[in-house]
Amino acid sequence: MKTQTLLLRYYKRRFYHGRSFIARAVDFLALRVITLAACYLWFTTLIDNTVMAAVLSLTALATISVAVELFKSLRLERFIQKERKRISERLFRERLLILPKEEFLAVVKAFLEGRRSQFADDCLVYTVQSALPVSEDTVLRAHRAAQRRMLTAAVIFSAAPVSPEAAALARRYDGVAISFVTPDDLLASGSAANFLPDDKAVDNAILSAAQREKVRRRKAASAPFAEGRVRRYVLVALALFALSFFVKYTLYYRLLSAACLSFGALAWWLNTLAPAGDPSGTTV
């Protein structure tokens, strides 16, 4: 149950472009208040009974809200499918780079099945399992290998995209027709369907990304109280307190000095006394 809650939270955060639950709740209430006011103003122009206008406005607001939520739920369902597909394809591309040679050749063989006419016996199959885009050197190596075997064509199977320079170089050679098969081609052809990660792997990838984001937000929130900030807070507090004797708004400067001193004390406590507490109360 907790896993499904975390997954749904991730989907919604991506669906709403990173907006938090509080921001979405504020938008929800604000839009409904504006809609209710607009409906009430419109109904008051049609009927003189203000009570009836208020009832009709609430009814219209409820109808609009139900329709909007239904439309959003349908959009969210489509987004979840697209997001899972995107993550699955990303994991497939990453997995291609670390597959053993035999398994990588199995992916290549699955693509070649049913395409015997396109890749005839006089075509060299050249595989590249590198994270870098296919370079001009790779094209030259494939071209020389095809020439040594007296073949007229070569297809380069790559676990990475093809650089524009490599594609341009391949078009300039007339003796050997060089083509490319990239992970995008494998996914588009459907031959990679049996090699895509399962639902559990996709869920684990989402949960890992959510955990990393949680750790990042926690570090960002604790950055103002990180070790080494105590001295800065104290120096700023002393500087503000000293300036308070030479400026007009003495009270404000001293309040700011007290605030900086409070932040410094909190940072000192978090970095010295807090870790020495009960380990059972620490959240990892």
PDB file of C-alpha atoms in Angstrom:
ATOM      1  CA  MET A   1       0.000   0.000   0.000  1.00  0.00           C
ATOM      2  CA  LYS A   2       2.841   2.374   0.859  1.00  0.00           C
ATOM      3  CA  THR A   3       4.558   1.550  -2.424  1.00  0.00           C
ATOM      4  CA  GLN A   4       1.445   2.419  -4.425  1.00  0.00           C
ATOM      5  CA  THR A   5       1.127   5.682  -2.503  1.00  0.00           C
ATOM      6  CA  LEU A   6       4.725   6.615  -3.303  1.00  0.00           C
ATOM      7  CA  LEU A   7       4.245   5.709  -6.960  1.00  0.00           C
ATOM      8  CA  LEU A   8       1.063   7.783  -7.218  1.00  0.00           C
ATOM      9  CA  ARG A   9       2.804  10.705  -5.534  1.00  0.00           C
ATOM     10  CA  TYR A  10       5.617  10.488  -8.092  1.00  0.00           C
ATOM     11  CA  TYR A  11       3.176  10.373 -11.005  1.00  0.00           C
ATOM     12  CA  LYS A  12       1.218  13.353  -9.727  1.00  0.00           C
ATOM     13  CA  ARG A  13       4.342  15.400  -9.129  1.00  0.00           C
ATOM     14  CA  ARG A  14       5.489  14.727 -12.677  1.00  0.00           C
ATOM     15  CA  PHE A  15       1.992  15.270 -14.065  1.00  0.00           C
ATOM     16  CA  TYR A  16       1.680  18.650 -12.346  1.00  0.00           C
ATOM     17  CA  HIS A  17       5.186  19.743 -13.425  1.00  0.00           C
ATOM     18  CA  GLY A  18       6.774  19.487  -9.988  1.00  0.00           C
ATOM     19  CA  ARG A  19       4.123  21.351  -7.992  1.00  0.00           C
ATOM     20  CA  SER A  20       3.737  20.137  -4.438  1.00  0.00           C
ATOM     21  CA  PHE A  21       0.535  18.951  -2.780  1.00  0.00           C
ATOM     22  CA  ILE A  22       0.130  22.298  -0.982  1.00  0.00           C
ATOM     23  CA  ALA A  23       0.486  24.252  -4.218  1.00  0.00           C
ATOM     24  CA  ARG A  24      -2.068  22.003  -5.934  1.00  0.00           C
ATOM     25  CA  ALA A  25      -4.475  22.388  -3.002  1.00  0.00           C
ATOM     26  CA  VAL A  26      -4.203  26.183  -3.182  1.00  0.00           C
ATOM     27  CA  ASP A  27      -4.866  26.070  -6.930  1.00  0.00           C
ATOM     28  CA  PHE A  28      -7.831  23.749  -6.337  1.00  0.00           C
ATOM     29  CA  LEU A  29      -9.469  26.070  -3.825  1.00  0.00           C
ATOM     30  CA  ALA A  30      -8.686  29.268  -5.725  1.00  0.00           C
ATOM     31  CA  LEU A  31     -10.118  27.981  -9.004  1.00  0.00           C
ATOM     32  CA  ARG A  32     -13.313  26.785  -7.321  1.00  0.00           C
ATOM     33  CA  VAL A  33     -13.804  30.090  -5.511  1.00  0.00           C
ATOM     34  CA  ILE A  34     -13.352  31.974  -8.782  1.00  0.00           C
ATOM     35  CA  THR A  35     -15.700  29.577 -10.591  1.00  0.00           C
ATOM     36  CA  LEU A  36     -18.330  29.910  -7.873  1.00  0.00           C
ATOM     37  CA  ALA A  37     -18.138  33.708  -7.974  1.00  0.00           C
ATOM     38  CA  ALA A  38     -18.411  33.722 -11.771  1.00  0.00           C
ATOM     39  CA  CYS A  39     -21.413  31.361 -11.693  1.00  0.00           C
ATOM     40  CA  TYR A  40     -23.144  33.446  -9.024  1.00  0.00           C
ATOM     41  CA  LEU A  41     -22.628  36.672 -10.972  1.00  0.00           C
ATOM     42  CA  TRP A  42     -23.952  35.054 -14.117  1.00  0.00           C
ATOM     43  CA  PHE A  43     -27.055  33.563 -12.445  1.00  0.00           C
ATOM     44  CA  THR A  44     -27.891  36.848 -10.702  1.00  0.00           C
ATOM     45  CA  THR A  45     -28.216  38.434 -14.132  1.00  0.00           C
ATOM     46  CA  LEU A  46     -30.803  35.809 -15.101  1.00  0.00           C
ATOM     47  CA  ILE A  47     -32.941  35.567 -11.941  1.00  0.00           C
ATOM     48  CA  ASP A  48     -33.783  38.004  -9.132  1.00  0.00           C
ATOM     49  CA  ASN A  49     -33.896  35.429  -6.293  1.00  0.00           C
ATOM     50  CA  THR A  50     -30.434  35.493  -4.697  1.00  0.00           C
ATOM     51  CA  VAL A  51     -31.023  32.230  -2.797  1.00  0.00           C
ATOM     52  CA  MET A  52     -31.930  30.414  -6.016  1.00  0.00           C
ATOM     53  CA  ALA A  53     -28.933  31.975  -7.720  1.00  0.00           C
ATOM     54  CA  ALA A  54     -26.686  30.685  -4.936  1.00  0.00           C
ATOM     55  CA  VAL A  55     -28.181  27.173  -5.184  1.00  0.00           C
ATOM     56  CA  LEU A  56     -27.770  27.122  -8.955  1.00  0.00           C
ATOM     57  CA  SER A  57     -24.209  28.389  -8.581  1.00  0.00           C
ATOM     58  CA  LEU A  58     -23.332  25.597  -6.150  1.00  0.00           C
ATOM     59  CA  THR A  59     -24.953  23.031  -8.448  1.00  0.00           C
ATOM     60  CA  ALA A  60     -23.034  24.352 -11.431  1.00  0.00           C
ATOM     61  CA  LEU A  61     -19.807  24.349  -9.413  1.00  0.00           C
ATOM     62  CA  ALA A  62     -20.355  20.730  -8.368  1.00  0.00           C
ATOM     63  CA  THR A  63     -21.076  19.696 -11.968  1.00  0.00           C
ATOM     64  CA  ILE A  64     -18.020  21.517 -13.300  1.00  0.00           C
ATOM     65  CA  SER A  65     -15.817  20.069 -10.542  1.00  0.00           C
ATOM     66  CA  VAL A  66     -16.930  16.506 -11.269  1.00  0.00           C
ATOM     67  CA  ALA A  67     -16.334  16.994 -14.997  1.00  0.00           C
ATOM     68  CA  VAL A  68     -12.913  18.527 -14.404  1.00  0.00           C
ATOM     69  CA  GLU A  69     -11.835  15.771 -12.011  1.00  0.00           C
ATOM     70  CA  LEU A  70     -13.018  13.097 -14.450  1.00  0.00           C
ATOM     71  CA  PHE A  71     -11.073  14.729 -17.263  1.00  0.00           C
ATOM     72  CA  LYS A  72      -7.980  15.032 -15.054  1.00  0.00           C
ATOM     73  CA  SER A  73      -8.215  11.379 -14.015  1.00  0.00           C
ATOM     74  CA  LEU A  74      -8.328  10.311 -17.665  1.00  0.00           C
ATOM     75  CA  ARG A  75      -5.343  12.509 -18.456  1.00  0.00           C
ATOM     76  CA  LEU A  76      -3.488  11.127 -15.446  1.00  0.00           C
ATOM     77  CA  GLU A  77      -4.127   7.546 -16.582  1.00  0.00           C
ATOM     78  CA  ARG A  78      -2.709   8.317 -20.018  1.00  0.00           C
ATOM     79  CA  PHE A  79       0.231  10.133 -18.447  1.00  0.00           C
ATOM     80  CA  ILE A  80       1.025   7.163 -16.188  1.00  0.00           C
ATOM     81  CA  GLN A  81       1.091   4.834 -19.193  1.00  0.00           C
ATOM     82  CA  LYS A  82       3.360   7.200 -21.135  1.00  0.00           C
ATOM     83  CA  GLU A  83       5.627   7.740 -18.124  1.00  0.00           C
ATOM     84  CA  ARG A  84       6.011   4.014 -17.482  1.00  0.00           C
ATOM     85  CA  LYS A  85       6.752   3.458 -21.156  1.00  0.00           C
ATOM     86  CA  ARG A  86       9.360   6.240 -21.098  1.00  0.00           C
ATOM     87  CA  ILE A  87      11.050   4.791 -18.017  1.00  0.00           C
ATOM     88  CA  SER A  88      10.941   1.278 -19.464  1.00  0.00           C
ATOM     89  CA  GLU A  89      12.606   2.449 -22.671  1.00  0.00           C
ATOM     90  CA  ARG A  90      15.213   4.406 -20.714  1.00  0.00           C
ATOM     91  CA  LEU A  91      16.042   1.341 -18.644  1.00  0.00           C
ATOM     92  CA  PHE A  92      16.288  -0.715 -21.838  1.00  0.00           C
ATOM     93  CA  ARG A  93      18.796   1.748 -23.308  1.00  0.00           C
ATOM     94  CA  GLU A  94      20.845   1.704 -20.115  1.00  0.00           C
ATOM     95  CA  ARG A  95      20.710  -2.088 -19.948  1.00  0.00           C
ATOM     96  CA  LEU A  96      21.973  -2.447 -23.517  1.00  0.00           C
ATOM     97  CA  LEU A  97      25.255  -0.875 -22.451  1.00  0.00           C
ATOM     98  CA  ILE A  98      25.980  -3.430 -19.728  1.00  0.00           C
ATOM     99  CA  LEU A  99      24.529  -6.595 -21.271  1.00  0.00           C
ATOM    100  CA  PRO A 100      26.937  -9.501 -21.758  1.00  0.00           C
ATOM    101  CA  LYS A 101      28.006  -9.968 -25.359  1.00  0.00           C
ATOM    102  CA  GLU A 102      25.824 -13.042 -25.814  1.00  0.00           C
ATOM    103  CA  GLU A 103      22.671 -11.272 -24.602  1.00  0.00           C
ATOM    104  CA  PHE A 104      23.421  -8.204 -26.713  1.00  0.00           C
ATOM    105  CA  LEU A 105      23.776 -10.462 -29.761  1.00  0.00           C
ATOM    106  CA  ALA A 106      20.414 -12.030 -28.838  1.00  0.00           C
ATOM    107  CA  VAL A 107      18.827  -8.563 -29.112  1.00  0.00           C
ATOM    108  CA  VAL A 108      20.480  -8.114 -32.503  1.00  0.00           C
ATOM    109  CA  LYS A 109      19.269 -11.534 -33.648  1.00  0.00           C
ATOM    110  CA  ALA A 110      15.695 -10.720 -32.574  1.00  0.00           C
ATOM    111  CA  PHE A 111      15.808  -7.639 -34.787  1.00  0.00           C
ATOM    112  CA  LEU A 112      17.213  -9.562 -37.760  1.00  0.00           C
ATOM    113  CA  GLU A 113      14.521 -12.239 -37.566  1.00  0.00           C
ATOM    114  CA  GLY A 114      12.027 -11.691 -40.360  1.00  0.00           C
ATOM    115  CA  ARG A 115      14.291  -9.194 -42.145  1.00  0.00           C
ATOM    116  CA  ARG A 116      16.356 -11.604 -44.214  1.00  0.00           C
ATOM    117  CA  SER A 117      15.524  -9.765 -47.415  1.00  0.00           C
ATOM    118  CA  GLN A 118      16.725  -6.459 -45.986  1.00  0.00           C
ATOM    119  CA  PHE A 119      19.958  -7.905 -44.576  1.00  0.00           C
ATOM    120  CA  ALA A 120      21.131 -10.434 -47.162  1.00  0.00           C
ATOM    121  CA  ASP A 121      24.159 -12.680 -47.021  1.00  0.00           C
ATOM    122  CA  ASP A 122      26.377  -9.973 -48.501  1.00  0.00           C
ATOM    123  CA  CYS A 123      25.684  -7.646 -45.540  1.00  0.00           C
ATOM    124  CA  LEU A 124      28.094  -7.365 -42.619  1.00  0.00           C
ATOM    125  CA  VAL A 125      26.566  -7.116 -39.134  1.00  0.00           C
ATOM    126  CA  TYR A 126      28.823  -4.912 -37.018  1.00  0.00           C
ATOM    127  CA  THR A 127      27.973  -4.458 -33.327  1.00  0.00           C
ATOM    128  CA  VAL A 128      29.075  -1.591 -31.077  1.00  0.00           C
ATOM    129  CA  GLN A 129      28.301  -1.629 -27.341  1.00  0.00           C
ATOM    130  CA  SER A 130      29.498   1.779 -26.212  1.00  0.00           C
ATOM    131  CA  ALA A 131      27.942   4.677 -24.306  1.00  0.00           C
ATOM    132  CA  LEU A 132      29.423   7.206 -26.725  1.00  0.00           C
ATOM    133  CA  PRO A 133      27.608   7.964 -29.986  1.00  0.00           C
ATOM    134  CA  VAL A 134      28.786   6.085 -33.055  1.00  0.00           C
ATOM    135  CA  SER A 135      31.829   7.954 -34.323  1.00  0.00           C
ATOM    136  CA  GLU A 136      33.509   8.250 -37.693  1.00  0.00           C
ATOM    137  CA  ASP A 137      36.159   5.757 -36.571  1.00  0.00           C
ATOM    138  CA  THR A 138      33.458   3.126 -36.024  1.00  0.00           C
ATOM    139  CA  VAL A 139      32.151   3.725 -39.555  1.00  0.00           C
ATOM    140  CA  LEU A 140      35.679   3.329 -40.943  1.00  0.00           C
ATOM    141  CA  ARG A 141      36.237   0.077 -39.031  1.00  0.00           C
ATOM    142  CA  ALA A 142      32.941  -1.345 -40.292  1.00  0.00           C
ATOM    143  CA  HIS A 143      33.779  -0.253 -43.842  1.00  0.00           C
ATOM    144  CA  ARG A 144      37.204  -1.917 -43.745  1.00  0.00           C
ATOM    145  CA  ALA A 145      35.746  -5.114 -42.241  1.00  0.00           C
ATOM    146  CA  ALA A 146      33.160  -5.295 -45.042  1.00  0.00           C
ATOM    147  CA  GLN A 147      35.844  -4.737 -47.688  1.00  0.00           C
ATOM    148  CA  ARG A 148      38.029  -7.507 -46.272  1.00  0.00           C
ATOM    149  CA  ARG A 149      35.108  -9.921 -46.593  1.00  0.00           C
ATOM    150  CA  MET A 150      34.251  -8.509 -50.048  1.00  0.00           C
ATOM    151  CA  LEU A 151      30.754  -7.519 -48.919  1.00  0.00           C
ATOM    152  CA  THR A 152      28.705  -4.716 -50.426  1.00  0.00           C
ATOM    153  CA  ALA A 153      26.771  -3.621 -47.340  1.00  0.00           C
ATOM    154  CA  ALA A 154      27.219  -3.255 -43.601  1.00  0.00           C
ATOM    155  CA  VAL A 155      24.789  -2.530 -40.776  1.00  0.00           C
ATOM    156  CA  ILE A 156      26.083  -1.100 -37.501  1.00  0.00           C
ATOM    157  CA  PHE A 157      24.119  -2.159 -34.419  1.00  0.00           C
ATOM    158  CA  SER A 158      24.835   0.370 -31.713  1.00  0.00           C
ATOM    159  CA  ALA A 159      23.755   0.704 -28.080  1.00  0.00           C
ATOM    160  CA  ALA A 160      24.034   4.489 -28.463  1.00  0.00           C
ATOM    161  CA  PRO A 161      22.835   7.084 -30.999  1.00  0.00           C
ATOM    162  CA  VAL A 162      24.724   7.938 -34.173  1.00  0.00           C
ATOM    163  CA  SER A 163      26.672  11.175 -34.373  1.00  0.00           C
ATOM    164  CA  PRO A 164      25.886  13.454 -37.336  1.00  0.00           C
ATOM    165  CA  GLU A 165      29.501  13.218 -38.497  1.00  0.00           C
ATOM    166  CA  ALA A 166      29.348   9.406 -38.617  1.00  0.00           C
ATOM    167  CA  ALA A 167      26.072   9.463 -40.546  1.00  0.00           C
ATOM    168  CA  ALA A 168      27.506  11.957 -43.041  1.00  0.00           C
ATOM    169  CA  LEU A 169      30.660   9.865 -43.503  1.00  0.00           C
ATOM    170  CA  ALA A 170      28.625   6.702 -44.133  1.00  0.00           C
ATOM    171  CA  ARG A 171      26.730   8.435 -46.950  1.00  0.00           C
ATOM    172  CA  ARG A 172      29.967   9.415 -48.695  1.00  0.00           C
ATOM    173  CA  TYR A 173      31.174   5.836 -49.243  1.00  0.00           C
ATOM    174  CA  ASP A 174      29.873   4.211 -52.408  1.00  0.00           C
ATOM    175  CA  GLY A 175      31.662   0.867 -52.272  1.00  0.00           C
ATOM    176  CA  VAL A 176      29.936  -0.328 -49.092  1.00  0.00           C
ATOM    177  CA  ALA A 177      26.385   0.745 -48.187  1.00  0.00           C
ATOM    178  CA  ILE A 178      26.435   1.428 -44.455  1.00  0.00           C
ATOM    179  CA  SER A 179      23.258   1.681 -42.370  1.00  0.00           C
ATOM    180  CA  PHE A 180      22.635   2.001 -38.645  1.00  0.00           C
ATOM    181  CA  VAL A 181      20.352   0.348 -36.097  1.00  0.00           C
ATOM    182  CA  THR A 182      20.062   2.265 -32.810  1.00  0.00           C
ATOM    183  CA  PRO A 183      18.067   1.569 -29.620  1.00  0.00           C
ATOM    184  CA  ASP A 184      15.307   3.803 -30.988  1.00  0.00           C
ATOM    185  CA  ASP A 185      15.066   1.558 -34.051  1.00  0.00           C
ATOM    186  CA  LEU A 186      14.904  -1.536 -31.853  1.00  0.00           C
ATOM    187  CA  LEU A 187      12.078  -0.028 -29.800  1.00  0.00           C
ATOM    188  CA  ALA A 188      10.177   1.247 -32.841  1.00  0.00           C
ATOM    189  CA  SER A 189      10.352  -2.133 -34.590  1.00  0.00           C
ATOM    190  CA  GLY A 190       8.927  -4.009 -31.599  1.00  0.00           C
ATOM    191  CA  SER A 191      11.790  -6.510 -31.620  1.00  0.00           C
ATOM    192  CA  ALA A 192      12.889  -5.303 -28.183  1.00  0.00           C
ATOM    193  CA  ALA A 193       9.547  -6.140 -26.553  1.00  0.00           C
ATOM    194  CA  ASN A 194      10.892  -9.339 -24.998  1.00  0.00           C
ATOM    195  CA  PHE A 195      13.904  -7.508 -23.576  1.00  0.00           C
ATOM    196  CA  LEU A 196      12.096  -4.585 -21.935  1.00  0.00           C
ATOM    197  CA  PRO A 197      12.158  -4.441 -18.110  1.00  0.00           C
ATOM    198  CA  ASP A 198       9.089  -5.768 -16.329  1.00  0.00           C
ATOM    199  CA  ASP A 199       6.672  -3.762 -14.187  1.00  0.00           C
ATOM    200  CA  LYS A 200       8.618  -4.486 -10.998  1.00  0.00           C
ATOM    201  CA  ALA A 201      11.807  -3.048 -12.486  1.00  0.00           C
ATOM    202  CA  VAL A 202       9.946   0.078 -13.566  1.00  0.00           C
ATOM    203  CA  ASP A 203       8.443   0.472 -10.081  1.00  0.00           C
ATOM    204  CA  ASN A 204      11.872   0.065  -8.484  1.00  0.00           C
ATOM    205  CA  ALA A 205      13.320   2.713 -10.796  1.00  0.00           C
ATOM    206  CA  ILE A 206      10.529   5.135  -9.861  1.00  0.00           C
ATOM    207  CA  LEU A 207      10.962   4.479  -6.149  1.00  0.00           C
ATOM    208  CA  SER A 208      14.726   4.972  -6.445  1.00  0.00           C
ATOM    209  CA  ALA A 209      14.200   8.282  -8.236  1.00  0.00           C
ATOM    210  CA  ALA A 210      11.705   9.361  -5.559  1.00  0.00           C
ATOM    211  CA  GLN A 211      14.177   8.430  -2.814  1.00  0.00           C
ATOM    212  CA  ARG A 212      16.964  10.413  -4.476  1.00  0.00           C
ATOM    213  CA  GLU A 213      14.661  13.418  -4.802  1.00  0.00           C
ATOM    214  CA  LYS A 214      13.734  13.100  -1.122  1.00  0.00           C
ATOM    215  CA  VAL A 215      17.394  13.028  -0.112  1.00  0.00           C
ATOM    216  CA  ARG A 216      18.103  16.041  -2.356  1.00  0.00           C
ATOM    217  CA  ARG A 217      15.275  18.065  -0.794  1.00  0.00           C
ATOM    218  CA  ARG A 218      16.429  17.081   2.686  1.00  0.00           C
ATOM    219  CA  LYS A 219      19.970  18.230   1.928  1.00  0.00           C
ATOM    220  CA  ALA A 220      18.668  21.490   0.437  1.00  0.00           C
ATOM    221  CA  ALA A 221      16.548  22.104   3.535  1.00  0.00           C
ATOM    222  CA  SER A 222      19.463  21.422   5.898  1.00  0.00           C
ATOM    223  CA  ALA A 223      22.027  23.411   3.893  1.00  0.00           C
ATOM    224  CA  PRO A 224      21.481  26.678   5.856  1.00  0.00           C
ATOM    225  CA  PHE A 225      22.357  24.775   9.042  1.00  0.00           C
ATOM    226  CA  ALA A 226      25.284  22.797   7.673  1.00  0.00           C
ATOM    227  CA  GLU A 227      28.552  22.474   9.563  1.00  0.00           C
ATOM    228  CA  GLY A 228      30.669  25.577   9.179  1.00  0.00           C
ATOM    229  CA  ARG A 229      27.747  28.003   9.055  1.00  0.00           C
ATOM    230  CA  VAL A 230      27.894  28.772  12.795  1.00  0.00           C
ATOM    231  CA  ARG A 231      30.842  31.128  12.456  1.00  0.00           C
ATOM    232  CA  ARG A 232      29.207  32.975   9.568  1.00  0.00           C
ATOM    233  CA  TYR A 233      25.985  33.492  11.493  1.00  0.00           C
ATOM    234  CA  VAL A 234      27.884  34.786  14.527  1.00  0.00           C
ATOM    235  CA  LEU A 235      29.989  37.172  12.437  1.00  0.00           C
ATOM    236  CA  VAL A 236      26.927  38.567  10.667  1.00  0.00           C
ATOM    237  CA  ALA A 237      25.113  38.934  14.000  1.00  0.00           C
ATOM    238  CA  LEU A 238      28.043  40.872  15.473  1.00  0.00           C
ATOM    239  CA  ALA A 239      28.294  43.062  12.381  1.00  0.00           C
ATOM    240  CA  LEU A 240      24.583  43.897  12.473  1.00  0.00           C
ATOM    241  CA  PHE A 241      24.712  44.614  16.194  1.00  0.00           C
ATOM    242  CA  ALA A 242      27.666  46.964  15.702  1.00  0.00           C
ATOM    243  CA  LEU A 243      25.917  48.753  12.828  1.00  0.00           C
ATOM    244  CA  SER A 244      22.851  49.277  14.978  1.00  0.00           C
ATOM    245  CA  PHE A 245      24.737  52.035  16.873  1.00  0.00           C
ATOM    246  CA  PHE A 246      25.332  54.040  13.691  1.00  0.00           C
ATOM    247  CA  VAL A 247      22.053  53.751  11.763  1.00  0.00           C
ATOM    248  CA  LYS A 248      18.612  55.223  12.214  1.00  0.00           C
ATOM    249  CA  TYR A 249      16.616  51.977  12.541  1.00  0.00           C
ATOM    250  CA  THR A 250      18.457  50.535  15.530  1.00  0.00           C
ATOM    251  CA  LEU A 251      15.717  48.117  16.591  1.00  0.00           C
ATOM    252  CA  TYR A 252      15.469  46.407  13.188  1.00  0.00           C
ATOM    253  CA  TYR A 253      19.210  45.825  13.002  1.00  0.00           C
ATOM    254  CA  ARG A 254      19.249  44.317  16.465  1.00  0.00           C
ATOM    255  CA  LEU A 255      16.298  42.078  15.632  1.00  0.00           C
ATOM    256  CA  LEU A 256      18.158  40.842  12.551  1.00  0.00           C
ATOM    257  CA  SER A 257      21.255  40.320  14.691  1.00  0.00           C
ATOM    258  CA  ALA A 258      19.235  38.248  17.164  1.00  0.00           C
ATOM    259  CA  ALA A 259      17.758  36.209  14.297  1.00  0.00           C
ATOM    260  CA  CYS A 260      21.237  35.457  12.907  1.00  0.00           C
ATOM    261  CA  LEU A 261      22.442  34.502  16.370  1.00  0.00           C
ATOM    262  CA  SER A 262      19.438  32.179  16.741  1.00  0.00           C
ATOM    263  CA  PHE A 263      20.218  30.522  13.403  1.00  0.00           C
ATOM    264  CA  GLY A 264      23.832  30.087  14.482  1.00  0.00           C
ATOM    265  CA  ALA A 265      22.764  28.492  17.762  1.00  0.00           C
ATOM    266  CA  LEU A 266      20.411  26.153  15.905  1.00  0.00           C
ATOM    267  CA  ALA A 267      23.154  25.177  13.438  1.00  0.00           C
ATOM    268  CA  TRP A 268      25.564  24.538  16.321  1.00  0.00           C
ATOM    269  CA  TRP A 269      22.985  22.378  18.107  1.00  0.00           C
ATOM    270  CA  LEU A 270      22.195  20.335  14.990  1.00  0.00           C
ATOM    271  CA  ASN A 271      25.863  19.672  14.255  1.00  0.00           C
ATOM    272  CA  THR A 272      27.040  18.937  17.800  1.00  0.00           C
ATOM    273  CA  LEU A 273      24.283  17.901  20.174  1.00  0.00           C
ATOM    274  CA  ALA A 274      21.654  16.395  17.842  1.00  0.00           C
ATOM    275  CA  PRO A 275      23.803  13.501  16.485  1.00  0.00           C
ATOM    276  CA  ALA A 276      24.592  12.475  20.065  1.00  0.00           C
ATOM    277  CA  GLY A 277      20.936  11.769  20.789  1.00  0.00           C
ATOM    278  CA  ASP A 278      19.103   8.458  20.752  1.00  0.00           C
ATOM    279  CA  PRO A 279      19.877   6.656  17.434  1.00  0.00           C
ATOM    280  CA  SER A 280      16.442   5.103  17.453  1.00  0.00           C
ATOM    281  CA  GLY A 281      14.952   8.532  16.866  1.00  0.00           C
ATOM    282  CA  THR A 282      17.028   9.212  13.771  1.00  0.00           C
ATOM    283  CA  THR A 283      15.348   8.787  10.408  1.00  0.00           C
ATOM    284  CA  VAL A 284      17.521   7.335   7.653  1.00  0.00           C
TER     285      VAL A 284
END
